Short mmCIF file of C-alpha atoms and ligand atoms in Angstrom, two decimals:
data_model
loop_
_atom_site.label_atom_id
_atom_site.label_comp_id
_atom_site.label_asym_id
_atom_site.label_seq_id
_atom_site.Cartn_x
_atom_site.Cartn_y
_atom_site.Cartn_z
CA MET D 24 -11.72 25.53 22.32
CA ALA D 25 -9.34 22.41 22.01
CA LYS D 26 -12.17 20.21 20.97
CA ASN D 27 -12.46 22.31 17.76
CA LEU D 28 -8.91 22.10 17.20
CA SER D 29 -9.01 17.85 17.82
CA LEU D 30 -11.56 17.94 15.14
CA VAL D 31 -10.19 20.21 13.07
CA LEU D 32 -7.06 17.60 12.83
CA SER D 33 -8.55 14.71 12.44
CA ILE D 34 -10.63 16.54 9.68
CA THR D 35 -7.72 17.27 7.97
CA LEU D 36 -5.97 14.49 9.07
CA LEU D 37 -9.02 12.42 6.93
CA LEU D 38 -8.76 15.14 3.87
CA LEU D 39 -5.46 13.59 2.95
CA VAL D 40 -6.23 9.88 3.54
CA ILE D 41 -8.95 10.61 1.13
CA GLN D 42 -6.62 13.14 -1.47
CA PRO D 43 -5.15 10.41 -3.78
CA ILE D 44 -8.60 9.11 -4.96
CA ARG D 45 -10.32 12.63 -4.92
CA GLY D 46 -11.18 14.60 -8.58
CA HIS D 47 -11.24 10.77 -10.17
CA SER D 48 -14.64 9.60 -11.78
CA PHE D 49 -14.35 5.57 -11.05
CA LYS D 50 -16.18 5.41 -14.36
CA SER D 51 -13.09 6.34 -16.19
CA LEU D 52 -11.73 2.83 -15.28
CA GLN D 53 -13.99 1.19 -17.62
CA HIS D 54 -11.54 1.29 -20.36
CA LEU D 55 -9.03 -0.75 -18.93
CA VAL D 56 -10.48 -4.00 -18.40
CA GLY D 57 -8.67 -6.96 -19.51
CA SER D 58 -5.04 -5.51 -18.12
CA HIS D 59 -2.91 -7.73 -17.25
CA LYS D 60 1.04 -8.02 -15.27
CA GLY D 61 3.75 -7.01 -18.01
CA GLN D 62 1.22 -4.02 -19.59
CA THR D 63 1.60 -0.72 -19.33
CA VAL D 64 -2.32 1.67 -19.75
CA LYS D 65 -2.45 4.95 -19.39
CA GLY D 66 -5.11 5.00 -15.97
CA LEU D 67 -3.50 2.70 -14.35
CA HIS D 68 -1.69 4.65 -11.94
CA GLU D 69 -5.46 5.20 -10.88
CA ILE D 70 -6.29 1.73 -9.64
CA LYS D 71 -3.28 1.82 -7.87
CA HIS D 72 -4.47 4.93 -5.80
CA TYR D 73 -7.76 3.28 -5.42
CA LEU D 74 -5.78 0.53 -3.85
CA SER D 75 -3.40 2.33 -1.91
CA ALA D 76 -5.92 4.47 -0.68
CA PHE D 77 -8.17 0.69 0.77
CA GLY D 78 -4.72 -0.61 2.47
CA TYR D 79 -4.37 -3.43 -0.87
CA LEU D 80 -0.95 -1.58 -1.87
CA LYS D 81 1.71 0.24 -0.69
CA LEU D 82 3.28 2.83 -2.64
CA ASN D 83 6.34 3.30 -2.75
CA ARG D 84 9.92 3.44 -5.31
CA SER D 85 9.20 0.01 -6.22
CA THR D 86 5.06 0.18 -6.53
CA GLY D 87 6.34 3.40 -9.40
CA LEU D 88 4.42 5.49 -7.69
CA SER D 89 6.79 8.30 -6.69
CA ASN D 90 8.57 8.13 -9.91
CA ASP D 91 7.34 11.09 -11.86
CA HIS D 92 7.75 9.13 -15.37
CA ALA D 93 4.10 8.42 -17.05
CA SER D 94 4.78 5.35 -18.08
CA VAL D 95 6.24 3.69 -14.81
CA LYS D 96 3.71 4.73 -13.15
CA ASP D 97 0.92 3.27 -15.27
CA GLU D 98 2.62 -0.06 -16.10
CA PHE D 99 1.02 -3.11 -14.27
CA ASP D 100 3.80 -4.54 -12.20
CA GLU D 101 3.80 -7.68 -9.76
CA HIS D 102 3.23 -5.48 -6.64
CA LEU D 103 -0.21 -4.47 -8.95
CA GLU D 104 -0.48 -7.87 -9.88
CA LEU D 105 -0.66 -9.03 -5.80
CA ALA D 106 -2.79 -5.97 -4.66
CA ILE D 107 -5.39 -6.92 -7.42
CA LYS D 108 -5.38 -10.86 -6.04
CA SER D 109 -5.94 -9.82 -2.40
CA PHE D 110 -8.94 -7.71 -3.51
CA GLN D 111 -10.07 -10.18 -5.56
CA LYS D 112 -10.09 -12.48 -2.34
CA ASN D 113 -11.33 -10.51 -0.18
CA PHE D 114 -14.82 -9.90 -2.52
CA HIS D 115 -14.99 -13.33 -3.23
CA LEU D 116 -13.90 -12.21 -7.31
CA ASN D 117 -11.72 -15.36 -8.88
CA VAL D 118 -8.67 -14.78 -8.79
CA THR D 119 -7.09 -13.57 -11.34
CA GLY D 120 -4.65 -10.59 -10.80
CA ARG D 121 -6.22 -9.55 -13.82
CA LEU D 122 -8.32 -6.23 -13.78
CA ASP D 123 -11.64 -8.03 -15.51
CA SER D 124 -14.74 -6.66 -15.56
CA SER D 125 -16.26 -8.06 -12.72
CA THR D 126 -13.21 -6.70 -10.22
CA LEU D 127 -13.59 -3.13 -11.62
CA ASP D 128 -17.53 -3.57 -11.40
CA VAL D 129 -16.70 -3.91 -7.59
CA MET D 130 -14.17 -1.17 -7.76
CA MET D 131 -16.39 1.92 -9.56
CA THR D 132 -19.28 1.22 -6.84
CA PRO D 133 -20.17 3.86 -3.96
CA ARG D 134 -18.19 2.70 -0.96
CA CYS D 135 -16.67 3.88 2.39
CA GLY D 136 -14.17 6.08 2.34
CA VAL D 137 -12.65 3.65 5.58
CA SER D 138 -9.39 1.71 4.42
CA ASP D 139 -10.60 -2.16 4.23
CA ILE D 140 -7.07 -2.69 6.84
CA ASP D 141 -6.28 -6.29 6.46
CA ASP D 142 -6.18 -8.33 3.46
CA ASN D 143 -5.60 -11.97 4.49
CA MET D 144 -8.89 -11.40 6.34
CA SER D 145 -11.32 -14.29 6.35
CA PRO D 146 -14.23 -14.09 4.62
CA ASN D 147 -15.84 -12.28 8.16
CA TYR D 148 -15.53 -9.36 10.00
CA ALA D 149 -12.33 -7.26 11.12
CA LEU D 150 -11.38 -5.66 13.45
CA PHE D 151 -8.68 -2.58 13.92
CA PRO D 152 -5.05 -2.99 14.27
CA GLY D 153 -4.74 -2.93 17.75
CA LYS D 154 -7.98 -3.65 18.11
CA PRO D 155 -8.61 -0.21 20.06
CA LYS D 156 -12.28 0.03 21.51
CA TRP D 157 -14.56 1.93 24.44
CA GLY D 158 -13.78 1.57 28.15
CA LYS D 159 -17.37 2.49 28.86
CA LYS D 160 -21.07 1.54 27.27
CA PHE D 161 -22.71 4.78 26.95
CA LEU D 162 -21.62 7.29 24.14
CA THR D 163 -22.88 10.98 23.73
CA TYR D 164 -22.85 12.05 20.11
CA THR D 165 -23.37 15.64 18.37
CA ILE D 166 -23.22 17.08 15.21
CA ASN D 167 -21.24 19.31 14.39
CA SER D 168 -21.85 20.75 10.96
CA GLY D 169 -25.18 23.21 9.34
CA VAL D 170 -26.45 22.03 6.12
CA THR D 171 -30.26 22.44 5.18
CA ARG D 172 -33.01 21.48 7.48
CA GLU D 173 -33.76 18.25 5.60
CA VAL D 174 -30.46 16.80 4.98
CA LEU D 175 -30.00 17.03 8.83
CA ASP D 176 -33.25 15.32 9.91
CA LYS D 177 -32.34 13.10 7.35
CA LEU D 178 -29.11 12.40 9.24
CA SER D 179 -30.82 12.51 12.67
CA PHE D 180 -33.13 10.02 11.49
CA ALA D 181 -30.06 7.45 9.68
CA LEU D 182 -27.78 7.55 12.79
CA GLN D 183 -30.85 6.67 14.99
CA THR D 184 -32.42 4.00 13.56
CA GLY D 185 -28.73 2.70 13.26
CA PHE D 186 -27.89 3.64 16.69
CA GLU D 187 -30.70 1.11 17.77
CA GLU D 188 -29.68 -1.39 15.49
CA TRP D 189 -26.36 -1.45 17.36
CA HIS D 190 -27.82 -1.26 20.49
CA LYS D 191 -30.34 -4.50 20.37
CA HIS D 192 -27.17 -6.53 20.14
CA THR D 193 -24.71 -4.43 22.28
CA GLN D 194 -24.23 -3.03 26.12
CA PHE D 195 -23.96 -0.03 23.77
CA THR D 196 -26.17 3.27 24.92
CA PHE D 197 -25.77 6.07 22.37
CA ALA D 198 -27.65 9.49 23.50
CA ARG D 199 -27.59 12.44 21.51
CA GLY D 200 -26.33 15.72 23.40
CA ARG D 201 -23.67 18.39 23.83
CA PRO D 202 -20.06 17.11 24.14
CA THR D 203 -19.50 16.18 27.95
CA SER D 204 -15.66 14.90 27.28
CA THR D 205 -13.33 14.47 24.83
CA SER D 206 -13.68 10.67 23.45
CA ASP D 207 -17.87 11.90 22.90
CA ILE D 208 -19.07 11.22 18.62
CA GLY D 209 -18.74 14.18 16.22
CA ILE D 210 -20.01 13.97 13.09
CA GLY D 211 -20.07 15.83 10.27
CA ILE D 212 -21.44 16.64 7.09
CA MET D 213 -19.68 17.98 4.62
CA HIS D 214 -18.48 17.85 1.07
CA ILE D 215 -16.31 14.46 0.23
CA ASP D 216 -15.51 13.67 -3.29
CA GLY D 217 -18.78 14.73 -5.45
CA PRO D 218 -21.62 12.12 -5.49
CA ARG D 219 -21.08 8.55 -5.32
CA LYS D 220 -16.94 6.87 -5.07
CA VAL D 221 -16.34 7.27 -1.65
CA LEU D 222 -20.05 7.98 0.79
CA ALA D 223 -18.75 8.47 4.41
CA ASP D 224 -16.34 8.20 6.48
CA SER D 225 -15.15 7.36 10.29
CA VAL D 226 -12.19 6.59 12.48
CA ALA D 227 -11.51 3.71 15.06
CA PRO D 228 -11.75 4.37 19.09
CA THR D 229 -11.73 6.54 21.10
CA SER D 230 -11.87 9.23 18.19
CA GLY D 231 -15.33 8.99 17.68
CA LYS D 232 -15.37 11.13 14.67
CA MET D 233 -17.81 10.48 11.47
CA ARG D 234 -18.53 12.13 7.90
CA PHE D 235 -21.01 11.97 5.55
CA ASP D 236 -20.73 13.14 1.97
CA ALA D 237 -23.41 16.33 1.80
CA ASP D 238 -23.32 15.74 -1.95
CA GLU D 239 -24.70 12.31 -2.10
CA ASN D 240 -28.41 12.00 -3.12
CA TRP D 241 -29.27 10.42 0.35
CA SER D 242 -32.69 8.54 1.08
CA ILE D 243 -34.26 7.59 4.44
CA ASN D 244 -36.87 5.98 2.59
CA ASP D 245 -37.28 2.23 3.14
CA LYS D 246 -37.60 1.29 -0.54
CA PRO D 247 -35.11 3.99 -2.44
CA ASN D 248 -34.47 4.75 -6.01
CA VAL D 249 -31.72 3.58 -7.83
CA ASP D 250 -29.97 6.88 -8.11
CA GLN D 251 -30.32 7.52 -3.90
CA ILE D 252 -28.12 5.67 -1.52
CA ASP D 253 -29.61 4.87 1.76
CA MET D 254 -28.16 6.57 4.46
CA VAL D 255 -29.39 4.74 7.42
CA SER D 256 -27.70 2.14 5.81
CA VAL D 257 -24.39 4.21 5.77
CA ALA D 258 -24.77 5.13 9.25
CA THR D 259 -25.38 1.80 10.45
CA HIS D 260 -22.00 0.74 8.89
CA GLU D 261 -20.44 3.94 10.02
CA ILE D 262 -21.41 3.39 13.28
CA GLY D 263 -19.08 0.36 13.51
CA HIS D 264 -16.34 1.46 13.04
CA ILE D 265 -17.13 3.88 15.50
CA ILE D 266 -17.22 0.99 17.96
CA GLY D 267 -14.47 -0.31 16.71
CA LEU D 268 -15.27 -3.29 13.67
CA GLY D 269 -13.72 -2.86 10.39
CA HIS D 270 -14.43 -3.84 7.00
CA SER D 271 -16.36 -7.39 6.39
CA THR D 272 -15.86 -9.27 3.15
CA HIS D 273 -18.64 -11.18 3.56
CA PRO D 274 -21.68 -9.29 1.28
CA ASP D 275 -24.49 -9.28 4.00
CA ALA D 276 -22.62 -7.75 6.76
CA VAL D 277 -23.05 -4.79 7.60
CA MET D 278 -19.73 -3.77 7.18
CA TYR D 279 -19.38 -4.73 3.93
CA PRO D 280 -17.39 -1.38 2.18
CA TYR D 281 -19.97 -1.11 -0.72
CA LEU D 282 -23.10 0.14 -1.20
CA ASN D 283 -25.03 0.29 -4.44
CA GLY D 284 -27.32 3.46 -4.93
CA GLY D 285 -31.02 1.54 -3.87
CA VAL D 286 -29.66 -1.30 -1.83
CA ILE D 287 -30.37 -1.22 2.15
CA ARG D 288 -28.21 -3.15 4.39
CA ARG D 289 -29.77 -1.94 8.02
CA LYS D 290 -29.69 -4.97 9.81
CA LEU D 291 -26.96 -6.70 10.89
CA SER D 292 -25.54 -10.06 10.20
CA GLN D 293 -24.61 -12.80 12.19
CA ASP D 294 -20.73 -11.86 11.20
CA ASP D 295 -21.18 -8.31 12.44
CA ILE D 296 -22.92 -9.31 15.83
CA ASP D 297 -19.52 -11.99 15.81
CA GLY D 298 -17.35 -8.96 15.25
CA VAL D 299 -19.03 -6.93 17.67
CA PHE D 300 -18.59 -9.86 20.72
CA ALA D 301 -15.69 -10.66 19.93
CA LEU D 302 -14.20 -7.23 20.66
CA TYR D 303 -16.73 -6.69 23.48
CA GLY D 304 -17.94 -10.20 24.57
CA LYS D 305 -21.72 -11.04 24.63
CA PRO D 306 -23.81 -8.77 26.21
ZN1 ZN C 1 -16.64 1.63 6.26
#
């Protein structure tokens, strides 16, 4: 009973985090190409919500979003410019502070729902604030939610493949089973925000909660179509969060937050391995 309650609480918390970007089609941002400081452009508040959801912009009085006045919300001020610059720096884009098309292209790419955390990170792995980690090397996991047999089979395969990849490079052993303690991993499938946009999210150690968006067109094939998202890549990424890694700015890293349709990123890069060694030491 207590376990169910904690799951419900953590899911509610995640929903609150995701709330600001729900219901928005990222495609609708296209008309903002070229926006820059000093302008007021309808829809800029969506960029503010987006940058806030992923850790680049603090929403308060001075950033305008608490003000009901629509023109203030859509004002391109210096806070927004700074946030865009750190976003651009993170993803190795030209640091212009403008909403150029390459910046908006990245923003419209499907991604993980976890915040990018540290906007000053060097171009590699990141750890969560306070560097939370597990005090044990044997983790059991359970799949909580009931969806179709087909989706559950895909998820089981994706998780198993992802756990094996991390196991190769760490001392962690992952086993599917019934929960035996409050620190076991609980994995759910639910509707997060519809197709694309946010694909999945997880909570830092030692919570162990992970969610997948039931509305995605998931694939576990070695060669997914462009309209499909590779569930194995996403599972491997989310397991990285579960054991304590944040987002990497290295595009080859499993812990890079964006994943386009048809793309596979299943193997740990040296950057991912450096990150997990930094947290747990070499095996
Ligand atoms: Zn992530």
